[in-house]
PDB file of C-alpha atoms in Angstrom:
ATOM      1  CA  MET A   1     -68.543  49.671  44.271  1.00  0.00           C
ATOM      2  CA  ILE A   2     -65.007  48.874  42.437  1.00  0.00           C
ATOM      3  CA  ARG A   3     -65.301  45.838  40.765  1.00  0.00           C
ATOM      4  CA  THR A   4     -61.889  44.030  39.751  1.00  0.00           C
ATOM      5  CA  THR A   5     -61.972  42.080  36.526  1.00  0.00           C
ATOM      6  CA  HIS A   6     -59.885  38.784  36.001  1.00  0.00           C
ATOM      7  CA  PRO A   7     -58.654  37.511  32.770  1.00  0.00           C
ATOM      8  CA  ALA A   8     -60.900  34.749  31.601  1.00  0.00           C
ATOM      9  CA  PRO A   9     -59.007  31.178  32.004  1.00  0.00           C
ATOM     10  CA  ASP A  10     -59.348  30.411  28.452  1.00  0.00           C
ATOM     11  CA  ARG A  11     -57.403  33.693  27.034  1.00  0.00           C
ATOM     12  CA  GLY A  12     -54.498  32.131  29.200  1.00  0.00           C
ATOM     13  CA  ILE A  13     -54.655  28.595  27.705  1.00  0.00           C
ATOM     14  CA  ILE A  14     -54.718  30.309  24.023  1.00  0.00           C
ATOM     15  CA  LEU A  15     -51.739  32.638  25.046  1.00  0.00           C
ATOM     16  CA  VAL A  16     -49.688  29.403  26.188  1.00  0.00           C
ATOM     17  CA  ASN A  17     -50.999  27.363  22.924  1.00  0.00           C
ATOM     18  CA  VAL A  18     -49.865  30.277  20.743  1.00  0.00           C
ATOM     19  CA  LEU A  19     -46.280  30.340  22.643  1.00  0.00           C
ATOM     20  CA  VAL A  20     -46.056  26.649  21.973  1.00  0.00           C
ATOM     21  CA  ALA A  21     -47.099  26.559  18.318  1.00  0.00           C
ATOM     22  CA  LEU A  22     -44.387  29.359  18.018  1.00  0.00           C
ATOM     23  CA  ALA A  23     -41.660  27.420  19.628  1.00  0.00           C
ATOM     24  CA  LEU A  24     -42.593  24.237  18.003  1.00  0.00           C
ATOM     25  CA  GLY A  25     -42.634  26.343  14.560  1.00  0.00           C
ATOM     26  CA  ALA A  26     -39.113  27.537  15.669  1.00  0.00           C
ATOM     27  CA  ALA A  27     -37.783  24.549  16.649  1.00  0.00           C
ATOM     28  CA  LEU A  28     -39.241  22.835  13.262  1.00  0.00           C
ATOM     29  CA  VAL A  29     -37.272  25.404  11.135  1.00  0.00           C
ATOM     30  CA  VAL A  30     -34.196  24.819  13.227  1.00  0.00           C
ATOM     31  CA  VAL A  31     -34.469  21.063  12.435  1.00  0.00           C
ATOM     32  CA  MET A  32     -34.952  21.641   8.673  1.00  0.00           C
ATOM     33  CA  LEU A  33     -32.253  24.460   8.437  1.00  0.00           C
ATOM     34  CA  THR A  34     -29.934  21.810  10.512  1.00  0.00           C
ATOM     35  CA  SER A  35     -30.964  18.893   8.216  1.00  0.00           C
ATOM     36  CA  GLN A  36     -30.307  21.070   4.991  1.00  0.00           C
ATOM     37  CA  ASP A  37     -26.875  21.619   6.261  1.00  0.00           C
ATOM     38  CA  ASN A  38     -26.407  18.315   7.115  1.00  0.00           C
ATOM     39  CA  LEU A  39     -27.207  17.074   3.450  1.00  0.00           C
ATOM     40  CA  ILE A  40     -24.908  20.166   2.014  1.00  0.00           C
ATOM     41  CA  ASP A  41     -22.287  18.913   4.035  1.00  0.00           C
ATOM     42  CA  ARG A  42     -22.933  15.433   2.801  1.00  0.00           C
ATOM     43  CA  ALA A  43     -23.090  16.643  -0.757  1.00  0.00           C
ATOM     44  CA  ARG A  44     -19.863  18.388  -0.559  1.00  0.00           C
ATOM     45  CA  ARG A  45     -17.932  15.286   1.208  1.00  0.00           C
ATOM     46  CA  MET A  46     -19.463  13.052  -1.313  1.00  0.00           C
ATOM     47  CA  ALA A  47     -18.341  15.420  -4.249  1.00  0.00           C
ATOM     48  CA  ALA A  48     -14.912  15.888  -2.283  1.00  0.00           C
ATOM     49  CA  MET A  49     -14.504  12.175  -2.111  1.00  0.00           C
ATOM     50  CA  ALA A  50     -15.406  11.706  -5.765  1.00  0.00           C
ATOM     51  CA  GLN A  51     -12.626  13.700  -6.639  1.00  0.00           C
ATOM     52  CA  ALA A  52     -10.105  12.543  -4.444  1.00  0.00           C
ATOM     53  CA  GLN A  53     -10.915   8.876  -5.665  1.00  0.00           C
ATOM     54  CA  ALA A  54     -10.583  10.477  -8.856  1.00  0.00           C
ATOM     55  CA  LEU A  55      -7.048  11.715  -8.707  1.00  0.00           C
ATOM     56  CA  ALA A  56      -5.934   8.573  -6.798  1.00  0.00           C
ATOM     57  CA  LEU A  57      -7.070   6.500  -9.930  1.00  0.00           C
ATOM     58  CA  GLY A  58      -5.220   8.919 -12.308  1.00  0.00           C
ATOM     59  CA  GLY A  59      -2.344   8.305 -10.172  1.00  0.00           C
ATOM     60  CA  GLU A  60      -2.580   4.417 -10.362  1.00  0.00           C
ATOM     61  CA  THR A  61      -3.203   5.338 -14.306  1.00  0.00           C
ATOM     62  CA  SER A  62       0.067   7.044 -14.623  1.00  0.00           C
ATOM     63  CA  VAL A  63       2.183   4.192 -13.257  1.00  0.00           C
ATOM     64  CA  LEU A  64       0.078   1.761 -15.397  1.00  0.00           C
ATOM     65  CA  THR A  65       1.590   3.833 -18.660  1.00  0.00           C
ATOM     66  CA  ALA A  66       5.140   4.302 -17.125  1.00  0.00           C
ATOM     67  CA  LEU A  67       5.363   0.648 -16.438  1.00  0.00           C
ATOM     68  CA  SER A  68       3.849  -0.140 -19.953  1.00  0.00           C
ATOM     69  CA  ALA A  69       6.601   2.268 -21.703  1.00  0.00           C
ATOM     70  CA  ASP A  70       9.422   0.810 -19.696  1.00  0.00           C
ATOM     71  CA  MET A  71       8.430  -2.843 -20.443  1.00  0.00           C
ATOM     72  CA  LEU A  72       8.865  -2.208 -24.053  1.00  0.00           C
ATOM     73  CA  THR A  73      11.623   0.455 -24.129  1.00  0.00           C
ATOM     74  CA  ALA A  74      14.106  -0.988 -21.710  1.00  0.00           C
ATOM     75  CA  PRO A  75      13.053  -4.475 -20.595  1.00  0.00           C
ATOM     76  CA  GLU A  76      16.523  -6.002 -19.669  1.00  0.00           C
ATOM     77  CA  ALA A  77      16.286  -4.253 -16.118  1.00  0.00           C
ATOM     78  CA  ASP A  78      14.328  -2.217 -13.780  1.00  0.00           C
ATOM     79  CA  HIS A  79      15.888   0.159 -11.307  1.00  0.00           C
ATOM     80  CA  PHE A  80      14.951   3.179  -9.616  1.00  0.00           C
ATOM     81  CA  GLY A  81      16.285   5.878 -12.278  1.00  0.00           C
ATOM     82  CA  GLU A  82      13.886   4.768 -14.750  1.00  0.00           C
ATOM     83  CA  SER A  83      10.647   6.762 -15.312  1.00  0.00           C
ATOM     84  CA  TRP A  84       8.273   4.512 -13.508  1.00  0.00           C
ATOM     85  CA  ALA A  85      10.040   5.326 -10.374  1.00  0.00           C
ATOM     86  CA  VAL A  86      10.813   8.970 -11.013  1.00  0.00           C
ATOM     87  CA  ILE A  87       6.900   9.695 -10.911  1.00  0.00           C
ATOM     88  CA  GLN A  88       6.803   9.152  -7.312  1.00  0.00           C
ATOM     89  CA  GLN A  89       6.901  11.963  -5.066  1.00  0.00           C
ATOM     90  CA  ALA A  90       6.590  13.225  -1.922  1.00  0.00           C
ATOM     91  CA  ALA A  91       3.351  14.946  -0.713  1.00  0.00           C
ATOM     92  CA  VAL A  92       2.677  18.272  -2.536  1.00  0.00           C
ATOM     93  CA  GLU A  93      -0.071  20.838  -2.082  1.00  0.00           C
ATOM     94  CA  ILE A  94      -2.840  20.910  -4.960  1.00  0.00           C
ATOM     95  CA  GLY A  95      -5.301  23.368  -5.463  1.00  0.00           C
ATOM     96  CA  THR A  96      -7.919  21.954  -2.813  1.00  0.00           C
ATOM     97  CA  GLY A  97      -5.395  19.547  -0.781  1.00  0.00           C
ATOM     98  CA  ARG A  98      -2.487  17.313  -1.049  1.00  0.00           C
ATOM     99  CA  PHE A  99      -1.169  14.600  -3.169  1.00  0.00           C
ATOM    100  CA  SER A 100       1.378  11.793  -3.044  1.00  0.00           C
ATOM    101  CA  LEU A 101       2.372   8.662  -4.890  1.00  0.00           C
ATOM    102  CA  THR A 102       4.996   5.894  -3.885  1.00  0.00           C
ATOM    103  CA  ILE A 103       5.897   2.747  -5.613  1.00  0.00           C
ATOM    104  CA  ARG A 104       7.442  -0.066  -4.138  1.00  0.00           C
ATOM    105  CA  ASP A 105       9.294  -3.002  -6.144  1.00  0.00           C
ATOM    106  CA  ALA A 106       7.668  -5.951  -4.827  1.00  0.00           C
ATOM    107  CA  GLN A 107      10.959  -7.916  -6.140  1.00  0.00           C
ATOM    108  CA  ALA A 108      13.011  -5.968  -3.971  1.00  0.00           C
ATOM    109  CA  GLY A 109      12.169  -8.426  -1.477  1.00  0.00           C
ATOM    110  CA  PHE A 110      12.488 -12.387  -0.754  1.00  0.00           C
ATOM    111  CA  ASP A 111       9.659 -14.058  -2.376  1.00  0.00           C
ATOM    112  CA  LEU A 112       7.995 -16.467   0.740  1.00  0.00           C
ATOM    113  CA  ASN A 113       5.390 -18.062  -1.421  1.00  0.00           C
ATOM    114  CA  GLY A 114       8.337 -19.552  -3.107  1.00  0.00           C
ATOM    115  CA  LEU A 115       8.902 -21.666  -0.162  1.00  0.00           C
ATOM    116  CA  SER A 116       5.769 -23.925  -0.775  1.00  0.00           C
ATOM    117  CA  ALA A 117       7.802 -25.868  -3.778  1.00  0.00           C
ATOM    118  CA  GLY A 118       9.186 -27.423  -0.845  1.00  0.00           C
ATOM    119  CA  GLY A 119      13.117 -26.302  -2.515  1.00  0.00           C
ATOM    120  CA  VAL A 120      15.962 -26.535  -0.439  1.00  0.00           C
ATOM    121  CA  ALA A 121      17.410 -23.578  -1.729  1.00  0.00           C
ATOM    122  CA  GLN A 122      14.828 -21.200  -0.998  1.00  0.00           C
ATOM    123  CA  THR A 123      14.793 -22.567   2.716  1.00  0.00           C
ATOM    124  CA  GLN A 124      18.207 -21.862   3.097  1.00  0.00           C
ATOM    125  CA  ILE A 125      18.149 -18.494   1.930  1.00  0.00           C
ATOM    126  CA  LEU A 126      15.290 -17.895   4.440  1.00  0.00           C
ATOM    127  CA  GLU A 127      17.495 -19.567   7.124  1.00  0.00           C
ATOM    128  CA  ARG A 128      20.265 -16.940   6.199  1.00  0.00           C
ATOM    129  CA  LEU A 129      18.034 -14.031   6.183  1.00  0.00           C
ATOM    130  CA  VAL A 130      17.026 -15.161   9.550  1.00  0.00           C
ATOM    131  CA  GLN A 131      20.363 -15.374  10.939  1.00  0.00           C
ATOM    132  CA  ALA A 132      21.128 -12.015   9.581  1.00  0.00           C
ATOM    133  CA  LEU A 133      18.517 -10.060  11.130  1.00  0.00           C
ATOM    134  CA  ASP A 134      19.486 -11.805  14.355  1.00  0.00           C
ATOM    135  CA  LEU A 135      15.762 -13.494  14.665  1.00  0.00           C
ATOM    136  CA  PRO A 136      15.166 -16.752  16.343  1.00  0.00           C
ATOM    137  CA  PRO A 137      16.066 -19.675  14.531  1.00  0.00           C
ATOM    138  CA  GLU A 138      12.512 -21.276  14.653  1.00  0.00           C
ATOM    139  CA  THR A 139      11.231 -18.253  12.758  1.00  0.00           C
ATOM    140  CA  THR A 140      12.325 -20.148   9.553  1.00  0.00           C
ATOM    141  CA  LEU A 141      10.315 -23.468  10.410  1.00  0.00           C
ATOM    142  CA  ARG A 142       7.165 -21.343  11.249  1.00  0.00           C
ATOM    143  CA  ILE A 143       7.429 -19.563   8.225  1.00  0.00           C
ATOM    144  CA  VAL A 144       7.589 -22.488   6.197  1.00  0.00           C
ATOM    145  CA  THR A 145       5.112 -24.213   7.998  1.00  0.00           C
ATOM    146  CA  ALA A 146       2.686 -21.356   7.377  1.00  0.00           C
ATOM    147  CA  VAL A 147       3.202 -21.268   3.511  1.00  0.00           C
ATOM    148  CA  THR A 148       2.982 -24.641   2.969  1.00  0.00           C
ATOM    149  CA  ARG A 149      -0.023 -24.895   5.097  1.00  0.00           C
ATOM    150  CA  ALA A 150      -2.141 -21.769   3.886  1.00  0.00           C
ATOM    151  CA  GLY A 151      -0.249 -20.513   0.751  1.00  0.00           C
ATOM    152  CA  PRO A 152      -0.095 -18.846  -1.312  1.00  0.00           C
ATOM    153  CA  LEU A 153       0.071 -15.991   1.212  1.00  0.00           C
ATOM    154  CA  HIS A 154      -0.873 -12.204   0.556  1.00  0.00           C
ATOM    155  CA  ALA A 155       0.722 -10.383   3.277  1.00  0.00           C
ATOM    156  CA  ILE A 156       3.539 -11.237   6.264  1.00  0.00           C
ATOM    157  CA  SER A 157       0.311 -10.283   8.640  1.00  0.00           C
ATOM    158  CA  GLU A 158      -1.368 -13.337   7.396  1.00  0.00           C
ATOM    159  CA  ILE A 159       1.641 -15.556   9.397  1.00  0.00           C
ATOM    160  CA  THR A 160       0.174 -15.288  12.862  1.00  0.00           C
ATOM    161  CA  ASP A 161       2.447 -17.816  14.445  1.00  0.00           C
ATOM    162  CA  LEU A 162       5.107 -14.870  14.266  1.00  0.00           C
ATOM    163  CA  ASP A 163       5.222 -11.953  16.779  1.00  0.00           C
ATOM    164  CA  PRO A 164       4.401  -8.945  15.873  1.00  0.00           C
ATOM    165  CA  ALA A 165       7.931  -7.800  16.351  1.00  0.00           C
ATOM    166  CA  THR A 166       9.551 -10.517  14.122  1.00  0.00           C
ATOM    167  CA  ARG A 167       7.023  -9.567  11.379  1.00  0.00           C
ATOM    168  CA  ARG A 168       7.842  -6.019  11.547  1.00  0.00           C
ATOM    169  CA  THR A 169      11.453  -6.846  11.224  1.00  0.00           C
ATOM    170  CA  LEU A 170      11.129  -9.162   8.205  1.00  0.00           C
ATOM    171  CA  ALA A 171       8.529  -6.806   6.209  1.00  0.00           C
ATOM    172  CA  PRO A 172      11.182  -4.740   4.618  1.00  0.00           C
ATOM    173  CA  TYR A 173      13.408  -7.892   3.096  1.00  0.00           C
ATOM    174  CA  VAL A 174      10.342 -10.387   1.978  1.00  0.00           C
ATOM    175  CA  SER A 175       7.219 -10.246  -0.387  1.00  0.00           C
ATOM    176  CA  PHE A 176       4.476 -12.348  -1.499  1.00  0.00           C
ATOM    177  CA  LEU A 177       4.387 -12.873  -5.419  1.00  0.00           C
ATOM    178  CA  PRO A 178       1.667 -14.239  -7.348  1.00  0.00           C
ATOM    179  CA  ALA A 179       3.589 -16.445  -9.743  1.00  0.00           C
ATOM    180  CA  GLY A 180       7.100 -16.251  -8.165  1.00  0.00           C
ATOM    181  CA  GLY A 181      10.307 -14.087  -9.189  1.00  0.00           C
ATOM    182  CA  ALA A 182      13.822 -13.504  -8.394  1.00  0.00           C
ATOM    183  CA  VAL A 183      14.877 -10.776  -6.323  1.00  0.00           C
ATOM    184  CA  ASN A 184      16.056  -7.474  -7.998  1.00  0.00           C
ATOM    185  CA  LEU A 185      19.304  -6.584  -7.188  1.00  0.00           C
ATOM    186  CA  ASN A 186      18.517  -3.047  -8.529  1.00  0.00           C
ATOM    187  CA  SER A 187      16.184  -2.559  -5.844  1.00  0.00           C
ATOM    188  CA  ALA A 188      16.859  -4.863  -3.097  1.00  0.00           C
ATOM    189  CA  ASP A 189      18.491  -3.560   0.565  1.00  0.00           C
ATOM    190  CA  PRO A 190      22.165  -4.607   0.808  1.00  0.00           C
ATOM    191  CA  VAL A 191      21.111  -7.089   3.548  1.00  0.00           C
ATOM    192  CA  LEU A 192      19.329  -9.105   1.477  1.00  0.00           C
ATOM    193  CA  ILE A 193      21.809  -8.963  -1.015  1.00  0.00           C
ATOM    194  CA  GLY A 194      24.595 -10.138   1.095  1.00  0.00           C
ATOM    195  CA  VAL A 195      22.037 -13.092   1.762  1.00  0.00           C
ATOM    196  CA  LEU A 196      21.857 -13.821  -1.652  1.00  0.00           C
ATOM    197  CA  LEU A 197      25.393 -13.868  -2.322  1.00  0.00           C
ATOM    198  CA  ARG A 198      26.696 -15.323   0.762  1.00  0.00           C
ATOM    199  CA  ASN A 199      29.047 -12.495   0.596  1.00  0.00           C
ATOM    200  CA  ARG A 200      28.373  -9.134   2.838  1.00  0.00           C
ATOM    201  CA  ALA A 201      31.613  -7.246   1.645  1.00  0.00           C
ATOM    202  CA  ALA A 202      30.829  -8.206  -1.901  1.00  0.00           C
ATOM    203  CA  ALA A 203      27.146  -6.756  -1.324  1.00  0.00           C
ATOM    204  CA  LEU A 204      28.266  -3.723   0.229  1.00  0.00           C
ATOM    205  CA  ARG A 205      30.559  -3.122  -2.781  1.00  0.00           C
ATOM    206  CA  LEU A 206      27.562  -3.956  -5.354  1.00  0.00           C
ATOM    207  CA  ALA A 207      25.128  -1.357  -3.391  1.00  0.00           C
ATOM    208  CA  ALA A 208      28.147   1.075  -3.689  1.00  0.00           C
ATOM    209  CA  LEU A 209      28.168   0.415  -7.378  1.00  0.00           C
ATOM    210  CA  ARG A 210      24.681   0.749  -7.814  1.00  0.00           C
ATOM    211  CA  ASP A 211      24.227   4.194  -5.967  1.00  0.00           C
ATOM    212  CA  LYS A 212      26.939   5.328  -8.156  1.00  0.00           C
ATOM    213  CA  ASN A 213      25.575   3.902 -11.714  1.00  0.00           C
ATOM    214  CA  GLY A 214      21.959   3.990 -10.792  1.00  0.00           C
ATOM    215  CA  PHE A 215      21.912   0.151 -11.081  1.00  0.00           C
ATOM    216  CA  VAL A 216      24.142  -3.119 -11.408  1.00  0.00           C
ATOM    217  CA  THR A 217      24.184  -5.305 -14.257  1.00  0.00           C
ATOM    218  CA  PRO A 218      25.607  -9.313 -14.761  1.00  0.00           C
ATOM    219  CA  ALA A 219      28.567  -7.566 -15.851  1.00  0.00           C
ATOM    220  CA  ASP A 220      29.284  -5.897 -12.587  1.00  0.00           C
ATOM    221  CA  LEU A 221      28.710  -9.257 -10.517  1.00  0.00           C
ATOM    222  CA  ARG A 222      31.364 -10.869 -12.790  1.00  0.00           C
ATOM    223  CA  ASP A 223      33.647  -8.019 -11.976  1.00  0.00           C
ATOM    224  CA  LEU A 224      33.304  -8.618  -8.349  1.00  0.00           C
ATOM    225  CA  GLY A 225      33.788 -12.470  -8.956  1.00  0.00           C
ATOM    226  CA  LEU A 226      30.204 -13.208  -8.225  1.00  0.00           C
ATOM    227  CA  LEU A 227      29.470 -15.954 -10.328  1.00  0.00           C
ATOM    228  CA  ASN A 228      26.878 -17.588  -8.390  1.00  0.00           C
ATOM    229  CA  ALA A 229      23.833 -15.371  -7.564  1.00  0.00           C
ATOM    230  CA  GLY A 230      21.011 -17.914  -6.769  1.00  0.00           C
ATOM    231  CA  GLY A 231      17.820 -16.276  -6.635  1.00  0.00           C
ATOM    232  CA  ALA A 232      19.045 -12.886  -7.783  1.00  0.00           C
ATOM    233  CA  GLY A 233      18.005 -11.115 -10.591  1.00  0.00           C
ATOM    234  CA  PHE A 234      17.898  -7.552 -12.356  1.00  0.00           C
ATOM    235  CA  LYS A 235      14.139  -7.267 -13.671  1.00  0.00           C
ATOM    236  CA  SER A 236      11.141  -6.850 -11.857  1.00  0.00           C
ATOM    237  CA  ALA A 237       7.245  -7.715 -12.902  1.00  0.00           C
ATOM    238  CA  VAL A 238       5.000  -6.968  -9.552  1.00  0.00           C
ATOM    239  CA  PHE A 239       4.871  -3.648  -8.080  1.00  0.00           C
ATOM    240  CA  ASP A 240       2.965  -1.844  -5.416  1.00  0.00           C
ATOM    241  CA  VAL A 241       1.818   1.542  -5.737  1.00  0.00           C
ATOM    242  CA  THR A 242       0.225   3.821  -2.893  1.00  0.00           C
ATOM    243  CA  VAL A 243      -1.536   6.907  -3.966  1.00  0.00           C
ATOM    244  CA  THR A 244      -3.034   9.610  -1.175  1.00  0.00           C
ATOM    245  CA  ALA A 245      -5.045  11.926  -2.358  1.00  0.00           C
ATOM    246  CA  GLU A 246      -6.770  14.740  -0.079  1.00  0.00           C
ATOM    247  CA  VAL A 247      -9.567  17.431  -1.164  1.00  0.00           C
ATOM    248  CA  ASP A 248     -10.849  19.597   1.220  1.00  0.00           C
ATOM    249  CA  ASP A 249     -10.987  17.780   4.615  1.00  0.00           C
ATOM    250  CA  VAL A 250     -11.542  14.289   2.764  1.00  0.00           C
ATOM    251  CA  THR A 251      -8.628  11.842   2.414  1.00  0.00           C
ATOM    252  CA  VAL A 252      -8.317   9.005   0.023  1.00  0.00           C
ATOM    253  CA  THR A 253      -5.556   6.134   0.095  1.00  0.00           C
ATOM    254  CA  LEU A 254      -5.507   3.809  -2.711  1.00  0.00           C
ATOM    255  CA  THR A 255      -3.032   0.893  -2.741  1.00  0.00           C
ATOM    256  CA  SER A 256      -2.733  -1.048  -5.972  1.00  0.00           C
ATOM    257  CA  ARG A 257      -0.580  -4.360  -6.989  1.00  0.00           C
ATOM    258  CA  ILE A 258       0.198  -4.179 -10.548  1.00  0.00           C
ATOM    259  CA  GLN A 259       1.729  -7.072 -12.323  1.00  0.00           C
ATOM    260  CA  ARG A 260       3.319  -7.127 -15.748  1.00  0.00           C
ATOM    261  CA  VAL A 261       3.251 -10.109 -18.098  1.00  0.00           C
ATOM    262  CA  GLN A 262       5.354 -10.784 -20.992  1.00  0.00           C
ATOM    263  CA  GLY A 263       5.648 -14.060 -22.914  1.00  0.00           C
ATOM    264  CA  LEU A 264       4.560 -15.614 -26.142  1.00  0.00           C
ATOM    265  CA  GLY A 265       2.328 -13.279 -27.804  1.00  0.00           C
ATOM    266  CA  ILE A 266       1.732 -11.398 -24.397  1.00  0.00           C
ATOM    267  CA  SER A 267       2.635  -8.198 -23.258  1.00  0.00           C
ATOM    268  CA  ASP A 268       0.348  -6.905 -20.571  1.00  0.00           C
ATOM    269  CA  VAL A 269       0.448  -4.491 -17.475  1.00  0.00           C
ATOM    270  CA  ARG A 270      -2.321  -5.311 -15.093  1.00  0.00           C
ATOM    271  CA  ILE A 271      -3.807  -4.394 -11.880  1.00  0.00           C
ATOM    272  CA  ILE A 272      -4.327  -7.764  -9.958  1.00  0.00           C
ATOM    273  CA  ALA A 273      -5.134  -6.057  -6.747  1.00  0.00           C
ATOM    274  CA  ARG A 274      -6.763  -2.497  -5.413  1.00  0.00           C
ATOM    275  CA  HIS A 275      -7.794  -1.339  -1.841  1.00  0.00           C
ATOM    276  CA  PHE A 276      -9.124   2.015  -1.112  1.00  0.00           C
ATOM    277  CA  GLY A 277      -8.536   2.564   2.573  1.00  0.00           C
ATOM    278  CA  PRO A 278      -5.547   2.614   4.990  1.00  0.00           C
ATOM    279  CA  VAL A 279      -2.748  -0.148   4.773  1.00  0.00           C
ATOM    280  CA  ASP A 280      -2.213  -2.356   7.572  1.00  0.00           C
ATOM    281  CA  ASP A 281       0.645  -2.245  10.240  1.00  0.00           C
ATOM    282  CA  PHE A 282       3.412  -3.457   7.918  1.00  0.00           C
ATOM    283  CA  GLY A 283       2.620  -0.950   5.263  1.00  0.00           C
ATOM    284  CA  GLU A 284       0.500  -3.599   3.293  1.00  0.00           C
ATOM    285  CA  MET A 285      -2.823  -3.709   1.913  1.00  0.00           C
ATOM    286  CA  PRO A 286      -5.471  -6.311   3.330  1.00  0.00           C
ATOM    287  CA  ALA A 287      -5.305  -9.596   1.374  1.00  0.00           C
ATOM    288  CA  VAL A 288      -7.100  -9.606  -1.906  1.00  0.00           C
ATOM    289  CA  PRO A 289      -6.558 -13.158  -3.047  1.00  0.00           C
ATOM    290  CA  GLU A 290      -8.052 -12.810  -6.565  1.00  0.00           C
ATOM    291  CA  GLY A 291      -8.960  -9.632  -9.032  1.00  0.00           C
ATOM    292  CA  ILE A 292      -9.624  -6.172  -7.974  1.00  0.00           C
ATOM    293  CA  GLY A 293     -11.107  -5.590  -4.285  1.00  0.00           C
ATOM    294  CA  GLY A 294     -12.208  -3.030  -1.960  1.00  0.00           C
ATOM    295  CA  LEU A 295     -13.531  -0.485  -4.582  1.00  0.00           C
TER     296      LEU A 295
END
């Protein structure tokens, strides 16, 4: 008589349990390895971020040093041929990524915060600028109202009563200074120079002379018969610096506002606003009313 044997039911259960245990163990190993990879990647990115921030701050420091030296060696004028402007550069390749630095003379634009004092001359300059840019006449009133009610402002994006197209058109020609200041004829656009001088033809001749010599002086204005240049000057005290540093696949953008202060017993170059992160649609850092933010 032939007997047929069947595996015991508990053997099948044990085998299943072993397989489940092996599967769980393998899954646990995968999770541990994945977590370890994530930690390593996170540590790598944090290290790259720290390096990129250090590069950006180094670029900022180089501008501070150049502006400080310029204040002592060439205080009579500021122009793009000076060392503070020369250090800016297009993006360049570095060992682990890319680096770029740009400087904007904030006094290349007409200071809209100056409207808060209610001066007729400042309002008239704005009216002429609005007209020169073919903007709606009501633009002037809207800007004056915004500055009077909420000023001092820090960016054109704060004037919400203007449509985006108008703000974008105005942005290259205006600024928001912390303590006022004349428009620097050595860095301003010819359109704005024409508005200040009330003479577009003379402004173009002055701009051509600036392009030839690298800068213009009060004597150049006199030679062109321009004796009245209200709201215009040849020096600057406020600068905006943007540094972009890329290390591995991590990119850091640092935007800083630097102010030079010089007076009785005072000679200082200081950072009055700092922001890590992208600029807004108008190329401006988010408003930082006082001190240093965004760190």
